[in-house]
Amino acid sequence: MKNKSILSTIFWISLLIFFTWDWGQSKPINLLNELPALAAGSGQKAVGGHCSNVGKE
Amino acid sequence: MATALVAFFLFLVWSVSVRQALLYLIGIGMGVTLTSARFGFTTGWRQLAEQKDPRGAIGQITLLLIATSISIPLLSTFPELTAALGPPSFSLIIGAFIFGMSMQIADGCGSGTLYKAGSGTPLNLAILPLFALGSFLGSAQLNDWLSFGQMKPVSLVNILGSWETIVITWALLLSLGFILWIWTGKSKPLFEKRWIYGGIVLALLASLNLLVAGQPWGVVYGFGLWAAKVAVSTGWFDPAANPFWGQSGNLDILGQSVFLDVTSITNIGILAGAQLVGLRSNTEHQSLNLQQWVIGLLAGFVMGYSSRLAFGCNIGGMLSGISTGSLHGWIWMPMAFLGTLIGIRLRKRYAF
């Protein structure tokens, strides 16, 4: 139980460090370009990455 | 814990976008449902193959039936929404087979690894970074695998029409349920409350994900992205020279915060939701010896790699593929099940 707790703590701290590092080194978010809350009905095609994405053919 | 979840939600609304904050909430709902219903694709398939217990598989069929019935009409109504269309290919066949095999050894598929890691299962906690590394390497080498042979993605909706695709999908899934009922001996219970509740709620959340994000639920892209970001920052990977990561869309996503990535944000939500439920339970986990740890971690890495070859795990490939009318989902399912039959034997061999 103790090992589980230690491993879980290491996991969450590592994740937190990664997100903080990523936030610092990524392009700042331009809130003026924010996408509509719902994609459906927005008229803008989804641009996110997905597992079914294929590389260049 | 609840305070941290609310604080992160407010941070997303304030500093990222309302859409990403909504997706985070959907992810939390997914994590809570997966954990509280113990909705594991891996376990469901193992119980079916080992004990002829169809309850988990029937829960998954319920999930697919409802998700299809909502997703395809949504895709027809809103042209800006996209389906999970992966190409039928050699890469898909081999990837799904190996994924099905390795998920049994790692005792968790894509969503299973996430919710088990979130709820504190030691092996899955340790597997997650290797899953991410495998997913990144798989995506980086995807083009090489595709060169062995591929077709263009096949959308059943485009070929047959929306309602026809729903009717055919229902017919295939109900036939599968009927075959399971006959094969398992008719006397075994087909339904269990937790599996049915899990299937229904997950189908509703997956449909909400499509409505909000504009694309179906996925898991592995986000992990590959996290590992790719680390690889790029260390300087040993040049994304511009890679056929997958060099695509303009993927290059843009690499440069942005992971909080803007759809798949990453639902993954974070699932981890958080699972942690919320996991904190309230005192589940004891099987302790593993060194050999089991090594094999389990290796299986996690292979699972990540193969999930990219298969255009998704059980979620992005099977659930999202089938429920949005992509032929590749129907290839994914039997190939992964065949792999599972081998994986179960390997699992026994190493006494998991």
Tab-separated table of C-alpha atoms in Angstrom:
chain	number	residue	atom	x	y	z
A	1	MET	CA	0.000	0.000	0.000
A	2	LYS	CA	2.888	2.307	0.904
A	3	ASN	CA	4.683	1.551	-2.399
A	4	LYS	CA	1.462	2.247	-4.289
A	5	SER	CA	1.166	5.599	-2.592
A	6	ILE	CA	4.813	6.527	-3.308
A	7	LEU	CA	4.522	5.529	-6.969
A	8	SER	CA	1.261	7.440	-7.302
A	9	THR	CA	2.820	10.569	-5.765
A	10	ILE	CA	5.865	10.347	-8.085
A	11	PHE	CA	3.501	9.951	-11.045
A	12	TRP	CA	1.387	13.019	-10.238
A	13	ILE	CA	4.412	15.192	-9.420
A	14	SER	CA	6.101	14.161	-12.694
A	15	LEU	CA	2.924	14.992	-14.594
A	16	LEU	CA	2.706	18.381	-12.875
A	17	ILE	CA	6.365	19.137	-13.729
A	18	PHE	CA	5.764	18.140	-17.353
A	19	PHE	CA	2.692	20.376	-17.682
A	20	THR	CA	4.465	23.317	-16.064
A	21	TRP	CA	7.494	22.884	-18.340
A	22	ASP	CA	5.253	22.530	-21.394
A	23	TRP	CA	3.225	25.642	-20.480
A	24	GLY	CA	6.456	27.624	-20.182
A	25	GLN	CA	8.031	26.539	-23.450
A	26	SER	CA	4.924	26.465	-25.703
A	27	LYS	CA	3.607	29.349	-27.775
A	28	PRO	CA	1.449	31.646	-25.647
A	29	ILE	CA	-2.283	31.114	-26.142
A	30	ASN	CA	-4.019	33.915	-27.989
A	31	LEU	CA	-7.404	34.121	-26.291
A	32	LEU	CA	-8.697	36.376	-29.069
A	33	ASN	CA	-8.490	33.355	-31.395
A	34	GLU	CA	-10.465	31.127	-29.044
A	35	LEU	CA	-12.563	28.489	-30.801
A	36	PRO	CA	-16.322	28.404	-30.116
A	37	ALA	CA	-17.264	26.326	-27.055
A	38	LEU	CA	-19.017	23.763	-29.245
A	39	ALA	CA	-17.535	22.551	-32.519
A	40	ALA	CA	-20.958	21.394	-33.688
A	41	GLY	CA	-22.722	24.275	-35.373
A	42	SER	CA	-19.630	26.493	-35.360
A	43	GLY	CA	-18.973	26.071	-39.065
A	44	GLN	CA	-15.273	25.482	-38.328
A	45	LYS	CA	-13.764	22.110	-39.195
A	46	ALA	CA	-12.075	20.296	-36.284
A	47	VAL	CA	-8.288	20.615	-36.464
A	48	GLY	CA	-7.197	18.520	-33.484
A	49	GLY	CA	-4.933	15.478	-33.663
A	50	HIS	CA	-6.564	12.062	-33.555
A	51	CYS	CA	-5.374	8.454	-33.418
A	52	SER	CA	-6.804	7.825	-36.901
A	53	ASN	CA	-4.519	10.521	-38.380
A	54	VAL	CA	-2.253	9.273	-41.150
A	55	GLY	CA	1.212	10.522	-42.046
A	56	LYS	CA	2.078	11.950	-45.464
A	57	GLU	CA	1.372	9.538	-48.282
B	1	MET	CA	-8.730	16.683	-4.571
B	2	ALA	CA	-12.093	18.148	-5.638
B	3	THR	CA	-10.672	21.655	-5.060
B	4	ALA	CA	-7.723	20.908	-7.357
B	5	LEU	CA	-10.076	19.653	-10.071
B	6	VAL	CA	-12.236	22.787	-9.847
B	7	ALA	CA	-9.144	25.030	-9.821
B	8	PHE	CA	-7.815	23.377	-12.980
B	9	PHE	CA	-11.223	23.737	-14.650
B	10	LEU	CA	-11.245	27.478	-13.845
B	11	PHE	CA	-7.652	27.795	-15.104
B	12	LEU	CA	-8.692	26.225	-18.413
B	13	VAL	CA	-11.692	28.547	-18.765
B	14	TRP	CA	-9.593	31.599	-17.940
B	15	SER	CA	-6.312	30.829	-19.699
B	16	VAL	CA	-7.019	28.280	-22.433
B	17	SER	CA	-10.609	28.040	-23.721
B	18	VAL	CA	-14.134	27.150	-22.678
B	19	ARG	CA	-14.071	24.265	-25.162
B	20	GLN	CA	-11.023	22.683	-23.532
B	21	ALA	CA	-12.562	23.202	-20.078
B	22	LEU	CA	-15.719	21.385	-21.228
B	23	LEU	CA	-13.628	18.557	-22.666
B	24	TYR	CA	-11.791	18.291	-19.353
B	25	LEU	CA	-15.166	17.855	-17.591
B	26	ILE	CA	-16.171	15.213	-20.139
B	27	GLY	CA	-12.854	13.460	-19.443
B	28	ILE	CA	-13.529	13.515	-15.701
B	29	GLY	CA	-16.926	11.937	-16.386
B	30	MET	CA	-15.213	9.251	-18.461
B	31	GLY	CA	-12.644	8.586	-15.719
B	32	VAL	CA	-15.310	8.348	-13.009
B	33	THR	CA	-17.429	6.011	-15.152
B	34	LEU	CA	-14.553	3.775	-16.259
B	35	THR	CA	-13.318	3.421	-12.681
B	36	SER	CA	-16.622	3.105	-10.826
B	37	ALA	CA	-18.051	0.632	-13.374
B	38	ARG	CA	-14.635	-1.048	-13.733
B	39	PHE	CA	-15.373	-0.883	-17.453
B	40	GLY	CA	-12.307	-2.632	-18.846
B	41	PHE	CA	-12.209	-3.745	-22.462
B	42	THR	CA	-9.283	-6.049	-21.611
B	43	THR	CA	-11.093	-7.747	-18.730
B	44	GLY	CA	-14.323	-8.096	-20.712
B	45	TRP	CA	-12.556	-9.891	-23.550
B	46	ARG	CA	-10.541	-12.067	-21.151
B	47	GLN	CA	-13.654	-13.136	-19.236
B	48	LEU	CA	-15.324	-13.981	-22.529
B	49	ALA	CA	-12.414	-16.073	-23.823
B	50	GLU	CA	-11.469	-17.761	-20.550
B	51	GLN	CA	-14.766	-18.231	-18.735
B	52	LYS	CA	-17.299	-17.870	-21.526
B	53	ASP	CA	-18.675	-14.941	-19.533
B	54	PRO	CA	-20.317	-12.557	-22.035
B	55	ARG	CA	-21.292	-9.732	-19.647
B	56	GLY	CA	-18.344	-7.454	-20.397
B	57	ALA	CA	-18.622	-8.002	-24.147
B	58	ILE	CA	-22.363	-7.263	-23.994
B	59	GLY	CA	-21.562	-4.021	-22.133
B	60	GLN	CA	-19.171	-3.087	-24.946
B	61	ILE	CA	-21.772	-3.938	-27.594
B	62	THR	CA	-24.238	-1.677	-25.728
B	63	LEU	CA	-21.649	1.108	-25.815
B	64	LEU	CA	-21.128	0.666	-29.562
B	65	LEU	CA	-24.875	0.499	-30.319
B	66	ILE	CA	-25.659	3.738	-28.490
B	67	ALA	CA	-22.549	5.610	-29.642
B	68	THR	CA	-23.296	4.706	-33.288
B	69	SER	CA	-26.940	5.762	-32.971
B	70	ILE	CA	-25.906	9.216	-31.761
B	71	SER	CA	-22.601	9.835	-33.578
B	72	ILE	CA	-23.635	9.121	-37.155
B	73	PRO	CA	-26.690	11.436	-37.063
B	74	LEU	CA	-24.480	14.102	-35.467
B	75	LEU	CA	-21.938	13.742	-38.274
B	76	SER	CA	-24.712	14.057	-40.850
B	77	THR	CA	-26.238	17.105	-39.193
B	78	PHE	CA	-23.024	19.034	-38.564
B	79	PRO	CA	-20.613	18.909	-41.527
B	80	GLU	CA	-17.796	20.433	-39.436
B	81	LEU	CA	-17.588	17.269	-37.302
B	82	THR	CA	-15.108	14.614	-38.446
B	83	ALA	CA	-15.214	10.821	-38.275
B	84	ALA	CA	-12.355	8.563	-37.132
B	85	LEU	CA	-11.362	7.329	-40.567
B	86	GLY	CA	-8.260	5.152	-40.556
B	87	PRO	CA	-7.032	3.375	-43.689
B	88	PRO	CA	-7.445	-0.403	-43.976
B	89	SER	CA	-3.813	-1.466	-44.230
B	90	PHE	CA	-1.183	-4.018	-43.296
B	91	SER	CA	-0.230	-1.640	-40.518
B	92	LEU	CA	-3.775	-1.788	-39.103
B	93	ILE	CA	-3.922	-5.602	-39.207
B	94	ILE	CA	-0.581	-6.178	-37.489
B	95	GLY	CA	-1.020	-3.233	-35.108
B	96	ALA	CA	-4.455	-4.303	-33.866
B	97	PHE	CA	-3.278	-7.913	-33.421
B	98	ILE	CA	-0.229	-6.903	-31.374
B	99	PHE	CA	-2.253	-4.353	-29.408
B	100	GLY	CA	-4.827	-7.012	-28.472
B	101	MET	CA	-2.017	-9.321	-27.361
B	102	SER	CA	-0.044	-6.770	-25.350
B	103	MET	CA	-3.090	-5.271	-23.616
B	104	GLN	CA	-3.748	-8.629	-21.949
B	105	ILE	CA	-0.215	-8.767	-20.551
B	106	ALA	CA	-0.271	-5.113	-19.479
B	107	ASP	CA	-3.792	-5.681	-18.074
B	108	GLY	CA	-5.238	-2.540	-19.563
B	109	CYS	CA	-5.949	-1.136	-23.009
B	110	GLY	CA	-5.716	2.594	-23.811
B	111	SER	CA	-8.560	3.743	-21.590
B	112	GLY	CA	-7.853	0.937	-19.098
B	113	THR	CA	-4.244	2.014	-18.620
B	114	LEU	CA	-5.422	5.586	-18.082
B	115	TYR	CA	-8.076	4.874	-15.486
B	116	LYS	CA	-5.979	2.278	-13.674
B	117	ALA	CA	-3.028	4.683	-13.538
B	118	GLY	CA	-5.348	7.421	-12.300
B	119	SER	CA	-6.729	5.181	-9.578
B	120	GLY	CA	-3.217	4.180	-8.506
B	121	THR	CA	-2.569	0.682	-9.881
B	122	PRO	CA	1.254	0.404	-9.665
B	123	LEU	CA	1.917	-1.442	-12.962
B	124	ASN	CA	-0.284	0.931	-14.986
B	125	LEU	CA	1.291	3.971	-13.328
B	126	ALA	CA	4.688	2.767	-14.483
B	127	ILE	CA	3.403	1.722	-17.912
B	128	LEU	CA	1.988	5.120	-18.851
B	129	PRO	CA	5.306	6.841	-19.747
B	130	LEU	CA	6.379	3.792	-21.778
B	131	PHE	CA	2.984	3.721	-23.479
B	132	ALA	CA	3.605	7.368	-24.428
B	133	LEU	CA	7.102	6.592	-25.734
B	134	GLY	CA	5.791	3.653	-27.777
B	135	SER	CA	2.973	5.764	-29.141
B	136	PHE	CA	5.426	8.470	-30.224
B	137	LEU	CA	7.801	5.998	-31.920
B	138	GLY	CA	4.858	4.257	-33.621
B	139	SER	CA	3.611	7.542	-35.043
B	140	ALA	CA	7.120	8.530	-36.157
B	141	GLN	CA	7.475	5.241	-38.066
B	142	LEU	CA	3.855	4.991	-39.241
B	143	ASN	CA	4.686	6.002	-42.786
B	144	ASP	CA	7.189	3.131	-43.118
B	145	TRP	CA	4.512	0.660	-42.031
B	146	LEU	CA	1.984	2.172	-44.423
B	147	SER	CA	4.396	1.607	-47.300
B	148	PHE	CA	3.714	-2.165	-46.957
B	149	GLY	CA	0.234	-1.567	-48.352
B	150	GLN	CA	-2.829	0.500	-47.618
B	151	MET	CA	-6.206	1.526	-49.000
B	152	LYS	CA	-7.821	4.924	-48.700
B	153	PRO	CA	-9.961	5.227	-45.539
B	154	VAL	CA	-13.421	3.765	-46.123
B	155	SER	CA	-16.407	5.684	-44.755
B	156	LEU	CA	-19.484	3.466	-44.726
B	157	VAL	CA	-21.578	6.623	-44.348
B	158	ASN	CA	-20.232	8.004	-47.622
B	159	ILE	CA	-20.789	4.734	-49.445
B	160	LEU	CA	-24.085	3.547	-47.968
B	161	GLY	CA	-25.645	6.597	-46.332
B	162	SER	CA	-26.177	7.455	-42.663
B	163	TRP	CA	-29.262	5.429	-41.778
B	164	GLU	CA	-28.100	2.452	-43.806
B	165	THR	CA	-24.792	2.502	-41.891
B	166	ILE	CA	-26.640	2.639	-38.567
B	167	VAL	CA	-28.896	-0.290	-39.577
B	168	ILE	CA	-25.928	-2.384	-40.774
B	169	THR	CA	-23.909	-1.555	-37.659
B	170	TRP	CA	-26.844	-2.522	-35.430
B	171	ALA	CA	-27.371	-5.744	-37.414
B	172	LEU	CA	-23.691	-6.700	-37.092
B	173	LEU	CA	-23.496	-5.862	-33.389
B	174	LEU	CA	-26.765	-7.635	-32.533
B	175	SER	CA	-25.619	-10.674	-34.540
B	176	LEU	CA	-22.397	-10.643	-32.547
B	177	GLY	CA	-24.407	-10.500	-29.305
B	178	PHE	CA	-26.576	-13.404	-30.509
B	179	ILE	CA	-23.501	-15.483	-31.397
B	180	LEU	CA	-22.059	-14.796	-27.934
B	181	TRP	CA	-25.343	-15.819	-26.315
B	182	ILE	CA	-25.329	-19.154	-28.207
B	183	TRP	CA	-21.586	-19.767	-27.730
B	184	THR	CA	-21.589	-19.060	-24.001
B	185	GLY	CA	-24.321	-21.619	-23.471
B	186	LYS	CA	-27.464	-19.496	-23.052
B	187	SER	CA	-27.584	-20.245	-19.318
B	188	LYS	CA	-24.952	-17.623	-18.365
B	189	PRO	CA	-26.260	-14.133	-17.527
B	190	LEU	CA	-25.816	-11.757	-20.448
B	191	PHE	CA	-26.193	-8.525	-18.519
B	192	GLU	CA	-24.582	-7.024	-15.465
B	193	LYS	CA	-25.670	-3.644	-14.157
B	194	ARG	CA	-22.193	-2.087	-14.005
B	195	TRP	CA	-21.297	-3.067	-17.565
B	196	ILE	CA	-24.594	-1.768	-18.964
B	197	TYR	CA	-24.475	1.440	-16.918
B	198	GLY	CA	-20.848	1.955	-17.978
B	199	GLY	CA	-21.656	1.330	-21.635
B	200	ILE	CA	-24.571	3.767	-21.677
B	201	VAL	CA	-22.772	6.595	-19.841
B	202	LEU	CA	-19.566	6.191	-21.868
B	203	ALA	CA	-21.572	6.269	-25.118
B	204	LEU	CA	-23.231	9.530	-24.038
B	205	LEU	CA	-19.882	11.050	-23.035
B	206	ALA	CA	-18.205	9.901	-26.273
B	207	SER	CA	-21.031	11.584	-28.216
B	208	LEU	CA	-20.626	14.754	-26.158
B	209	ASN	CA	-16.902	14.646	-26.948
B	210	LEU	CA	-17.757	14.587	-30.659
B	211	LEU	CA	-20.188	17.485	-30.262
B	212	VAL	CA	-17.746	19.672	-28.318
B	213	ALA	CA	-14.384	18.742	-29.886
B	214	GLY	CA	-15.614	18.188	-33.419
B	215	GLN	CA	-13.791	14.853	-33.548
B	216	PRO	CA	-14.367	11.455	-31.925
B	217	TRP	CA	-12.881	10.365	-28.600
B	218	GLY	CA	-9.256	9.246	-28.805
B	219	VAL	CA	-6.519	8.384	-26.321
B	220	VAL	CA	-3.171	7.499	-27.883
B	221	TYR	CA	-2.516	10.601	-29.994
B	222	GLY	CA	-2.227	12.655	-26.807
B	223	PHE	CA	0.372	10.344	-25.278
B	224	GLY	CA	2.432	10.296	-28.452
B	225	LEU	CA	2.318	14.095	-28.448
B	226	TRP	CA	3.642	14.301	-24.869
B	227	ALA	CA	6.605	12.049	-25.696
B	228	ALA	CA	7.183	13.876	-28.997
B	229	LYS	CA	7.427	17.194	-27.160
B	230	VAL	CA	10.110	15.803	-24.861
B	231	ALA	CA	11.983	14.260	-27.831
B	232	VAL	CA	11.918	17.559	-29.751
B	233	SER	CA	13.076	19.585	-26.759
B	234	THR	CA	16.064	17.292	-26.177
B	235	GLY	CA	17.076	17.850	-29.788
B	236	TRP	CA	17.257	14.249	-30.957
B	237	PHE	CA	14.082	14.388	-32.997
B	238	ASP	CA	13.437	16.770	-35.875
B	239	PRO	CA	9.668	16.809	-36.448
B	240	ALA	CA	9.943	18.718	-39.732
B	241	ALA	CA	11.857	15.776	-41.247
B	242	ASN	CA	9.252	13.228	-40.168
B	243	PRO	CA	6.303	12.324	-42.446
B	244	PHE	CA	3.822	12.225	-39.534
B	245	TRP	CA	4.973	14.995	-37.221
B	246	GLY	CA	6.036	17.135	-40.177
B	247	GLN	CA	2.404	17.572	-41.271
B	248	SER	CA	1.381	21.189	-40.721
B	249	GLY	CA	-1.440	20.258	-38.308
B	250	ASN	CA	0.815	18.082	-36.163
B	251	LEU	CA	3.662	20.639	-36.262
B	252	ASP	CA	1.241	23.309	-35.010
B	253	ILE	CA	0.027	21.054	-32.199
B	254	LEU	CA	3.662	20.298	-31.227
B	255	GLY	CA	4.315	24.006	-30.763
B	256	GLN	CA	1.189	24.593	-28.665
B	257	SER	CA	0.506	23.814	-25.031
B	258	VAL	CA	-0.838	20.296	-24.452
B	259	PHE	CA	-3.810	22.000	-22.782
B	260	LEU	CA	-4.940	23.013	-26.286
B	261	ASP	CA	-4.818	19.440	-27.536
B	262	VAL	CA	-8.210	17.708	-27.524
B	263	THR	CA	-6.948	14.195	-26.774
B	264	SER	CA	-4.521	15.354	-24.091
B	265	ILE	CA	-7.191	17.260	-22.222
B	266	THR	CA	-9.653	14.338	-22.105
B	267	ASN	CA	-6.775	12.072	-21.032
B	268	ILE	CA	-5.998	14.472	-18.170
B	269	GLY	CA	-9.695	14.465	-17.252
B	270	ILE	CA	-9.811	10.656	-17.235
B	271	LEU	CA	-6.751	10.483	-14.962
B	272	ALA	CA	-8.320	13.042	-12.612
B	273	GLY	CA	-11.741	11.360	-12.590
B	274	ALA	CA	-10.167	7.979	-11.905
B	275	GLN	CA	-8.081	9.461	-9.092
B	276	LEU	CA	-11.243	10.920	-7.572
B	277	VAL	CA	-12.896	7.489	-7.435
B	278	GLY	CA	-9.646	5.653	-6.610
B	279	LEU	CA	-9.050	7.759	-3.512
B	280	ARG	CA	-12.287	6.422	-2.026
B	281	SER	CA	-11.477	2.764	-2.574
B	282	ASN	CA	-8.884	0.580	-0.898
B	283	THR	CA	-8.330	-1.916	-3.679
B	284	GLU	CA	-5.397	-4.222	-3.035
B	285	HIS	CA	-3.238	-4.844	-6.090
B	286	GLN	CA	-1.424	-8.044	-6.977
B	287	SER	CA	2.256	-7.714	-6.093
B	288	LEU	CA	4.524	-8.572	-9.002
B	289	ASN	CA	7.990	-10.119	-9.147
B	290	LEU	CA	10.849	-8.608	-11.155
B	291	GLN	CA	10.170	-10.711	-14.248
B	292	GLN	CA	6.490	-9.730	-14.243
B	293	TRP	CA	7.420	-6.062	-13.895
B	294	VAL	CA	9.825	-6.224	-16.847
B	295	ILE	CA	7.344	-8.085	-19.048
B	296	GLY	CA	4.466	-5.814	-18.025
B	297	LEU	CA	6.456	-2.665	-18.837
B	298	LEU	CA	7.624	-4.092	-22.152
B	299	ALA	CA	4.004	-4.936	-22.994
B	300	GLY	CA	3.028	-1.333	-22.185
B	301	PHE	CA	5.646	-0.013	-24.594
B	302	VAL	CA	4.573	-2.436	-27.347
B	303	MET	CA	0.951	-1.499	-26.723
B	304	GLY	CA	1.732	2.174	-27.297
B	305	TYR	CA	3.704	1.439	-30.478
B	306	SER	CA	1.092	-0.910	-31.939
B	307	SER	CA	-1.795	1.420	-31.124
B	308	ARG	CA	-0.372	3.974	-33.560
B	309	LEU	CA	0.012	1.334	-36.274
B	310	ALA	CA	-3.626	0.342	-35.678
B	311	PHE	CA	-4.913	3.948	-35.875
B	312	GLY	CA	-6.026	3.910	-32.302
B	313	CYS	CA	-6.605	1.720	-29.307
B	314	ASN	CA	-9.921	0.234	-28.240
B	315	ILE	CA	-11.264	3.801	-28.027
B	316	GLY	CA	-9.851	5.675	-31.044
B	317	GLY	CA	-9.718	2.603	-33.302
B	318	MET	CA	-12.607	0.378	-32.284
B	319	LEU	CA	-15.198	2.568	-30.536
B	320	SER	CA	-14.659	5.749	-32.534
B	321	GLY	CA	-14.021	3.883	-35.783
B	322	ILE	CA	-17.150	1.730	-35.641
B	323	SER	CA	-19.435	4.412	-34.172
B	324	THR	CA	-18.525	6.930	-36.880
B	325	GLY	CA	-18.869	4.448	-39.745
B	326	SER	CA	-15.231	3.694	-40.525
B	327	LEU	CA	-14.405	0.277	-41.983
B	328	HIS	CA	-11.107	0.214	-40.101
B	329	GLY	CA	-12.968	-0.208	-36.786
B	330	TRP	CA	-14.465	-3.451	-38.078
B	331	ILE	CA	-11.004	-4.734	-38.995
B	332	TRP	CA	-9.547	-3.573	-35.673
B	333	MET	CA	-11.996	-5.552	-33.530
B	334	PRO	CA	-11.435	-9.138	-34.812
B	335	MET	CA	-7.687	-8.640	-35.198
B	336	ALA	CA	-7.341	-7.351	-31.636
B	337	PHE	CA	-9.483	-10.231	-30.360
B	338	LEU	CA	-7.233	-12.748	-32.108
B	339	GLY	CA	-4.251	-11.048	-30.466
B	340	THR	CA	-6.052	-11.220	-27.136
B	341	LEU	CA	-6.312	-15.025	-27.408
B	342	ILE	CA	-2.501	-15.199	-27.653
B	343	GLY	CA	-2.088	-12.527	-24.977
B	344	ILE	CA	-4.164	-14.512	-22.491
B	345	ARG	CA	-1.842	-17.506	-22.941
B	346	LEU	CA	1.229	-15.314	-22.470
B	347	ARG	CA	-0.390	-13.776	-19.405
B	348	LYS	CA	-0.812	-17.237	-17.899
B	349	ARG	CA	2.701	-18.224	-18.925
B	350	TYR	CA	4.116	-15.392	-16.814
B	351	ALA	CA	1.595	-15.965	-13.994
B	352	PHE	CA	-0.063	-12.545	-14.062
